[in-house]
Amino acid sequence: MDKREELRRRQARIEAMGGPKRIERQHEMGKWTARERIQYLLDDDTFEEIGAHVTHRGTRFGMADVDAPADGVVTGYGRIHGRPVYVFAQDFTVLGGSLGEMHAAKICRVQDLAMKSGVPIIGLNDSGGARIQEGVDALNGYGEIFKRNTWASGVIPQITVIMGPSAGGAVYSPALTDVIVMVRHTAQMFITGPQVIQTVTGETVTAEALGGADTHLKRSGVAHLIADSDVEALDLVRKILSYLPANWMEEPPVAESGDPLGRSDVALATIVPDDPNKPYDVVGIIESVVDDRNFFPLQKGYADNLVVGLGRIGGRPVGIVANQPRVLAGTLDINASDKLARFVRFMDAFNIPLITLVDTPGYLPGTSQEYGGIIRHGAKVLYAYAEATVPKVTLILRKAYGGAYLAMCSRSLGADLVLAWPSAEIAVMGPDGAANIIFRRDIESSENPARTKAEKAEEYRQLFANPYVAASRGYIDDVIDPETTRAHLARALMILYNKHDERPKRHHGNIPV
Ligand code: HXC
């Protein structure tokens, strides 16, 4: 046979992956094949495959005769928005996308190349897990991948899309990456599946309820984004990457917009209600300050008392953290602390400045919080902010009480600039609580305790519940007119753009986990 013809024959066999029947079944399940997914994800005609001819070396359980094109995973590189990326995509049509020795070696190969070239890596997961026929060789393959995920953490962006099953220890490679996107109804992640759970604990649960996209977005906090289809999920990957640099030594990409930096917004003058107990939607403020009102939230649906996400100001990406007064009054709890700390570390790893919008009455009280370890989880927030060396700008909108004032990127924790609206209230605790403690005797001995308490609370409010005491000590750099917030934030970021900050040399810190 002509040698070029042989090459073409081999290529055609590899292209066909699991064959028409299995591909048809994949489509019936609402899923694309690995090759279809890669083609959609990358810029047109940019995909270069690596290791297409690799196949398994199994001989047991009838494997010697099994033809597994590309060993069930398509690997290579290409471009997104014109910028290079590495990619691997498991193909469920070949041995259920199961991970054997050579399948793992192919993933490790692109992980190594991505690290060496300082380029993001994207994993599209759709797999029955460890290839049962290969036993410990498959397990070893997972270990090699986890190790590389860990080494790559904070060096290059690692994005995972779960587009099918992800069971057992296989969930841990995704969990070690920066962002997990899940596809609703077709993606499921769990350590032990419904059958094992039924046998061991007697609980009955469906795979979807146990590990579907909504479960992991809203309950476990494992997923950062969910999509309704393969297309939507892959679009989200392209969007995330538009905010991220190729690696930790580069600056994030700039996307100029025509939105004037000095654009003022009268709506901000009245967005915070006079009544301190009235909620409002902090997302309105975020949208008002970012370019073209374009805000991209992460983990929306999980710990919604805190909002985190990406936007741009003057074309440059910024990470935004904000208490959400509409949910649990914007208190900080265990889940919000985890969400906040991880986001701050993600931004800091990739040179994205942080803006923190503060309106929180404090930590959520309760035995479930204390027993659940709010001390340990809350400490992550302090650690993450104090550790971060990117520009950090804090804006106090309304309440900043006690420990939560400190935690939300206060001056003492390392904020570079702290601004406040005139509605800001900075105190050790809320006026009612404060009056109850320091004026307890006056209140108890009063003929009208309720009135005395209200008067004393007002006295306390007049004294401390404003930004000026903190500003007089220099803890707040300026009190600004809310209408002009975008301009102030833009200028603050501009002056901090070349900020250089270092932490002491060490192996690594010991963040409370
Ligand atoms: C080898 C596998 C496989 C596996 C699926 N297949 N999983 N082959 N090893 N782990 C094969 C099937 O034999 C079948 O081959 C094809 O893939 C499609 O699978 P189906 O069962 O027909 O598909 P479906 O009905 O959609 O069910 C998908 C599934 C199921 C839920 C994923 O296949 C399943 O339960 N698989 C086993 C999952 C599992 O227990 N994996 C090990 C987890 S433990 P044919 O030739 O018929 O098309 C683990 C440890 C990792 O992963 C530890 C890391 C530290």
PDB file of N, CA, C and O and ligand atoms in Angstrom, residues 22 25 29 92-99 127-133 138-139 142-143 146 165 167-170 172, ligand 1:
ATOM      1  N   ARG A  22     -22.022   4.299  18.084  1.00  0.00           N
ATOM      2  CA  ARG A  22     -21.779   4.919  19.399  1.00  0.00           C
ATOM      3  C   ARG A  22     -21.864   6.445  19.299  1.00  0.00           C
ATOM      4  O   ARG A  22     -22.299   7.122  20.240  1.00  0.00           O
ATOM      5  N   ARG A  25     -25.444   7.309  19.456  1.00  0.00           N
ATOM      6  CA  ARG A  25     -25.944   7.222  20.841  1.00  0.00           C
ATOM      7  C   ARG A  25     -25.514   8.458  21.642  1.00  0.00           C
ATOM      8  O   ARG A  25     -26.291   9.030  22.414  1.00  0.00           O
ATOM      9  N   MET A  29     -27.977  11.323  23.403  1.00  0.00           N
ATOM     10  CA  MET A  29     -27.915  11.765  24.807  1.00  0.00           C
ATOM     11  C   MET A  29     -27.757  13.280  24.917  1.00  0.00           C
ATOM     12  O   MET A  29     -27.610  13.836  26.007  1.00  0.00           O
ATOM     13  N   PHE A  92     -16.445   9.616  24.905  1.00  0.00           N
ATOM     14  CA  PHE A  92     -17.232   8.537  25.509  1.00  0.00           C
ATOM     15  C   PHE A  92     -17.500   7.401  24.527  1.00  0.00           C
ATOM     16  O   PHE A  92     -17.819   6.292  24.932  1.00  0.00           O
ATOM     17  N   THR A  93     -17.332   7.676  23.229  1.00  0.00           N
ATOM     18  CA  THR A  93     -17.634   6.621  22.249  1.00  0.00           C
ATOM     19  C   THR A  93     -16.526   5.565  22.184  1.00  0.00           C
ATOM     20  O   THR A  93     -16.704   4.516  21.569  1.00  0.00           O
ATOM     21  N   VAL A  94     -15.374   5.839  22.792  1.00  0.00           N
ATOM     22  CA  VAL A  94     -14.282   4.847  22.820  1.00  0.00           C
ATOM     23  C   VAL A  94     -14.130   4.343  24.249  1.00  0.00           C
ATOM     24  O   VAL A  94     -13.701   5.094  25.133  1.00  0.00           O
ATOM     25  N   LEU A  95     -14.534   3.112  24.479  1.00  0.00           N
ATOM     26  CA  LEU A  95     -14.432   2.499  25.818  1.00  0.00           C
ATOM     27  C   LEU A  95     -14.997   3.421  26.903  1.00  0.00           C
ATOM     28  O   LEU A  95     -14.438   3.534  28.008  1.00  0.00           O
ATOM     29  N   GLY A  96     -16.059   4.115  26.587  1.00  0.00           N
ATOM     30  CA  GLY A  96     -16.719   4.998  27.560  1.00  0.00           C
ATOM     31  C   GLY A  96     -15.820   6.116  28.057  1.00  0.00           C
ATOM     32  O   GLY A  96     -16.016   6.638  29.163  1.00  0.00           O
ATOM     33  N   GLY A  97     -14.847   6.501  27.244  1.00  0.00           N
ATOM     34  CA  GLY A  97     -13.926   7.575  27.659  1.00  0.00           C
ATOM     35  C   GLY A  97     -13.111   7.181  28.887  1.00  0.00           C
ATOM     36  O   GLY A  97     -12.522   8.040  29.555  1.00  0.00           O
ATOM     37  N   SER A  98     -13.078   5.857  29.167  1.00  0.00           N
ATOM     38  CA  SER A  98     -12.417   5.409  30.403  1.00  0.00           C
ATOM     39  C   SER A  98     -10.919   5.676  30.342  1.00  0.00           C
ATOM     40  O   SER A  98     -10.307   5.704  29.261  1.00  0.00           O
ATOM     41  N   LEU A  99     -10.350   5.882  31.535  1.00  0.00           N
ATOM     42  CA  LEU A  99      -8.960   6.320  31.614  1.00  0.00           C
ATOM     43  C   LEU A  99      -8.039   5.150  31.923  1.00  0.00           C
ATOM     44  O   LEU A  99      -8.098   4.574  33.010  1.00  0.00           O
ATOM     45  N   SER A 127     -16.343  10.626  30.908  1.00  0.00           N
ATOM     46  CA  SER A 127     -15.617   9.378  31.102  1.00  0.00           C
ATOM     47  C   SER A 127     -16.257   8.483  32.152  1.00  0.00           C
ATOM     48  O   SER A 127     -16.751   8.969  33.174  1.00  0.00           O
ATOM     49  N   GLY A 128     -16.206   7.189  31.891  1.00  0.00           N
ATOM     50  CA  GLY A 128     -16.674   6.200  32.875  1.00  0.00           C
ATOM     51  C   GLY A 128     -15.684   5.974  33.999  1.00  0.00           C
ATOM     52  O   GLY A 128     -15.878   5.100  34.830  1.00  0.00           O
ATOM     53  N   GLY A 129     -14.602   6.747  34.053  1.00  0.00           N
ATOM     54  CA  GLY A 129     -13.646   6.640  35.156  1.00  0.00           C
ATOM     55  C   GLY A 129     -12.503   5.699  34.823  1.00  0.00           C
ATOM     56  O   GLY A 129     -12.187   5.461  33.651  1.00  0.00           O
ATOM     57  N   ALA A 130     -11.879   5.170  35.875  1.00  0.00           N
ATOM     58  CA  ALA A 130     -10.718   4.292  35.692  1.00  0.00           C
ATOM     59  C   ALA A 130     -11.091   3.117  34.794  1.00  0.00           C
ATOM     60  O   ALA A 130     -12.119   2.473  35.015  1.00  0.00           O
ATOM     61  N   ARG A 131     -10.242   2.823  33.778  1.00  0.00           N
ATOM     62  CA  ARG A 131     -10.538   1.703  32.872  1.00  0.00           C
ATOM     63  C   ARG A 131     -10.384   0.409  33.659  1.00  0.00           C
ATOM     64  O   ARG A 131      -9.272   0.046  34.066  1.00  0.00           O
ATOM     65  N   ILE A 132     -11.516  -0.227  33.852  1.00  0.00           N
ATOM     66  CA  ILE A 132     -11.567  -1.351  34.788  1.00  0.00           C
ATOM     67  C   ILE A 132     -10.598  -2.456  34.372  1.00  0.00           C
ATOM     68  O   ILE A 132      -9.913  -3.042  35.221  1.00  0.00           O
ATOM     69  N   GLN A 133     -10.462  -2.708  33.077  1.00  0.00           N
ATOM     70  CA  GLN A 133      -9.577  -3.776  32.592  1.00  0.00           C
ATOM     71  C   GLN A 133      -8.106  -3.504  32.918  1.00  0.00           C
ATOM     72  O   GLN A 133      -7.288  -4.406  32.901  1.00  0.00           O
ATOM     73  N   ALA A 138      -4.385   2.181  35.586  1.00  0.00           N
ATOM     74  CA  ALA A 138      -5.311   3.308  35.435  1.00  0.00           C
ATOM     75  C   ALA A 138      -5.236   4.211  36.660  1.00  0.00           C
ATOM     76  O   ALA A 138      -5.180   5.446  36.538  1.00  0.00           O
ATOM     77  N   LEU A 139      -5.199   3.608  37.840  1.00  0.00           N
ATOM     78  CA  LEU A 139      -5.109   4.422  39.057  1.00  0.00           C
ATOM     79  C   LEU A 139      -3.835   5.256  39.044  1.00  0.00           C
ATOM     80  O   LEU A 139      -3.852   6.448  39.374  1.00  0.00           O
ATOM     81  N   TYR A 142      -4.218   8.360  37.035  1.00  0.00           N
ATOM     82  CA  TYR A 142      -4.908   9.466  37.733  1.00  0.00           C
ATOM     83  C   TYR A 142      -3.936  10.224  38.627  1.00  0.00           C
ATOM     84  O   TYR A 142      -3.920  11.455  38.667  1.00  0.00           O
ATOM     85  N   GLY A 143      -3.125   9.465  39.362  1.00  0.00           N
ATOM     86  CA  GLY A 143      -2.161  10.109  40.266  1.00  0.00           C
ATOM     87  C   GLY A 143      -1.234  11.046  39.521  1.00  0.00           C
ATOM     88  O   GLY A 143      -0.952  12.161  39.977  1.00  0.00           O
ATOM     89  N   PHE A 146      -3.215  14.197  38.724  1.00  0.00           N
ATOM     90  CA  PHE A 146      -3.446  15.059  39.915  1.00  0.00           C
ATOM     91  C   PHE A 146      -2.178  15.838  40.263  1.00  0.00           C
ATOM     92  O   PHE A 146      -2.232  17.013  40.618  1.00  0.00           O
ATOM     93  N   PRO A 165     -20.333  11.671  32.589  1.00  0.00           N
ATOM     94  CA  PRO A 165     -20.052  11.184  33.935  1.00  0.00           C
ATOM     95  C   PRO A 165     -18.641  11.534  34.396  1.00  0.00           C
ATOM     96  O   PRO A 165     -17.731  11.666  33.579  1.00  0.00           O
ATOM     97  N   ALA A 167     -16.847  10.033  37.826  1.00  0.00           N
ATOM     98  CA  ALA A 167     -17.154   9.284  39.048  1.00  0.00           C
ATOM     99  C   ALA A 167     -15.888   8.840  39.756  1.00  0.00           C
ATOM    100  O   ALA A 167     -14.831   8.698  39.150  1.00  0.00           O
ATOM    101  N   GLY A 168     -16.034   8.615  41.054  1.00  0.00           N
ATOM    102  CA  GLY A 168     -14.909   8.127  41.841  1.00  0.00           C
ATOM    103  C   GLY A 168     -13.818   9.176  41.939  1.00  0.00           C
ATOM    104  O   GLY A 168     -14.060  10.378  41.844  1.00  0.00           O
ATOM    105  N   GLY A 169     -12.591   8.706  42.112  1.00  0.00           N
ATOM    106  CA  GLY A 169     -11.465   9.618  42.251  1.00  0.00           C
ATOM    107  C   GLY A 169     -11.270  10.493  41.031  1.00  0.00           C
ATOM    108  O   GLY A 169     -10.552  11.502  41.092  1.00  0.00           O
ATOM    109  N   ALA A 170     -11.943  10.153  39.928  1.00  0.00           N
ATOM    110  CA  ALA A 170     -11.826  10.944  38.700  1.00  0.00           C
ATOM    111  C   ALA A 170     -12.283  12.383  38.903  1.00  0.00           C
ATOM    112  O   ALA A 170     -11.914  13.274  38.138  1.00  0.00           O
ATOM    113  N   TYR A 172     -11.335  14.321  41.089  1.00  0.00           N
ATOM    114  CA  TYR A 172     -10.337  15.164  41.745  1.00  0.00           C
ATOM    115  C   TYR A 172      -9.430  15.937  40.788  1.00  0.00           C
ATOM    116  O   TYR A 172      -8.863  16.945  41.191  1.00  0.00           O
TER     117      TYR A 172
HETATM  118  C1  HXC B   1     -13.955   0.339  30.955  1.00  0.00           C
HETATM  119  C2  HXC B   1     -15.983   1.296  30.525  1.00  0.00           C
HETATM  120  C3  HXC B   1     -15.966   1.966  31.763  1.00  0.00           C
HETATM  121  C4  HXC B   1     -14.822   1.771  32.587  1.00  0.00           C
HETATM  122  C5  HXC B   1     -17.771   2.495  30.767  1.00  0.00           C
HETATM  123  N1  HXC B   1     -17.147   1.643  29.960  1.00  0.00           N
HETATM  124  N2  HXC B   1     -17.082   2.709  31.886  1.00  0.00           N
HETATM  125  N3  HXC B   1     -14.988   0.502  30.126  1.00  0.00           N
HETATM  126  N4  HXC B   1     -13.844   0.958  32.139  1.00  0.00           N
HETATM  127  N5  HXC B   1     -14.689   2.402  33.766  1.00  0.00           N
HETATM  128  C6  HXC B   1     -17.582   1.181  28.641  1.00  0.00           C
HETATM  129  C7  HXC B   1     -18.750   0.235  28.707  1.00  0.00           C
HETATM  130  O1  HXC B   1     -18.303  -1.070  28.908  1.00  0.00           O
HETATM  131  C8  HXC B   1     -19.382   0.439  27.334  1.00  0.00           C
HETATM  132  O2  HXC B   1     -18.624  -0.292  26.393  1.00  0.00           O
HETATM  133  C9  HXC B   1     -19.139   1.885  27.055  1.00  0.00           C
HETATM  134  O3  HXC B   1     -18.072   2.288  27.929  1.00  0.00           O
HETATM  135  C10 HXC B   1     -20.345   2.740  27.361  1.00  0.00           C
HETATM  136  O4  HXC B   1     -20.793   2.441  28.670  1.00  0.00           O
HETATM  137  P1  HXC B   1     -22.315   2.152  28.999  1.00  0.00           P
HETATM  138  O5  HXC B   1     -22.354   1.517  30.334  1.00  0.00           O
HETATM  139  O6  HXC B   1     -22.965   1.431  27.858  1.00  0.00           O
HETATM  140  O7  HXC B   1     -22.871   3.635  29.028  1.00  0.00           O
HETATM  141  P2  HXC B   1     -24.007   4.247  29.967  1.00  0.00           P
HETATM  142  O8  HXC B   1     -25.169   3.325  30.022  1.00  0.00           O
HETATM  143  O9  HXC B   1     -24.248   5.616  29.428  1.00  0.00           O
HETATM  144  O10 HXC B   1     -23.370   4.337  31.427  1.00  0.00           O
HETATM  145  C11 HXC B   1     -22.278   5.170  31.649  1.00  0.00           C
HETATM  146  C12 HXC B   1     -21.702   4.879  33.049  1.00  0.00           C
HETATM  147  C13 HXC B   1     -21.416   3.344  33.192  1.00  0.00           C
HETATM  148  C14 HXC B   1     -22.683   5.337  34.123  1.00  0.00           C
HETATM  149  C15 HXC B   1     -20.434   5.702  33.170  1.00  0.00           C
HETATM  150  O11 HXC B   1     -20.678   2.921  32.048  1.00  0.00           O
HETATM  151  C16 HXC B   1     -20.652   2.997  34.411  1.00  0.00           C
HETATM  152  O12 HXC B   1     -21.196   2.921  35.530  1.00  0.00           O
HETATM  153  N6  HXC B   1     -19.345   2.741  34.245  1.00  0.00           N
HETATM  154  C17 HXC B   1     -18.469   2.350  35.329  1.00  0.00           C
HETATM  155  C18 HXC B   1     -18.211   3.553  36.197  1.00  0.00           C
HETATM  156  C19 HXC B   1     -17.245   3.205  37.265  1.00  0.00           C
HETATM  157  O13 HXC B   1     -17.575   2.565  38.269  1.00  0.00           O
HETATM  158  N7  HXC B   1     -15.980   3.579  36.992  1.00  0.00           N
HETATM  159  C20 HXC B   1     -14.889   3.332  37.930  1.00  0.00           C
HETATM  160  C21 HXC B   1     -14.991   4.462  38.953  1.00  0.00           C
HETATM  161  S1  HXC B   1     -13.780   4.306  40.122  1.00  0.00           S
HETATM  162  P3  HXC B   1     -19.283  -0.876  25.060  1.00  0.00           P
HETATM  163  O14 HXC B   1     -18.178  -1.645  24.407  1.00  0.00           O
HETATM  164  O15 HXC B   1     -20.429  -1.715  25.489  1.00  0.00           O
HETATM  165  O16 HXC B   1     -19.706   0.309  24.261  1.00  0.00           O
HETATM  166  C22 HXC B   1     -12.579   5.239  39.531  1.00  0.00           C
HETATM  167  C23 HXC B   1     -11.407   5.254  40.396  1.00  0.00           C
HETATM  168  C24 HXC B   1     -10.548   6.418  40.043  1.00  0.00           C
HETATM  169  O17 HXC B   1     -12.676   5.829  38.522  1.00  0.00           O
HETATM  170  C25 HXC B   1      -9.651   6.614  41.178  1.00  0.00           C
HETATM  171  C26 HXC B   1      -8.757   7.744  40.912  1.00  0.00           C
HETATM  172  C27 HXC B   1      -7.958   8.049  42.107  1.00  0.00           C
END
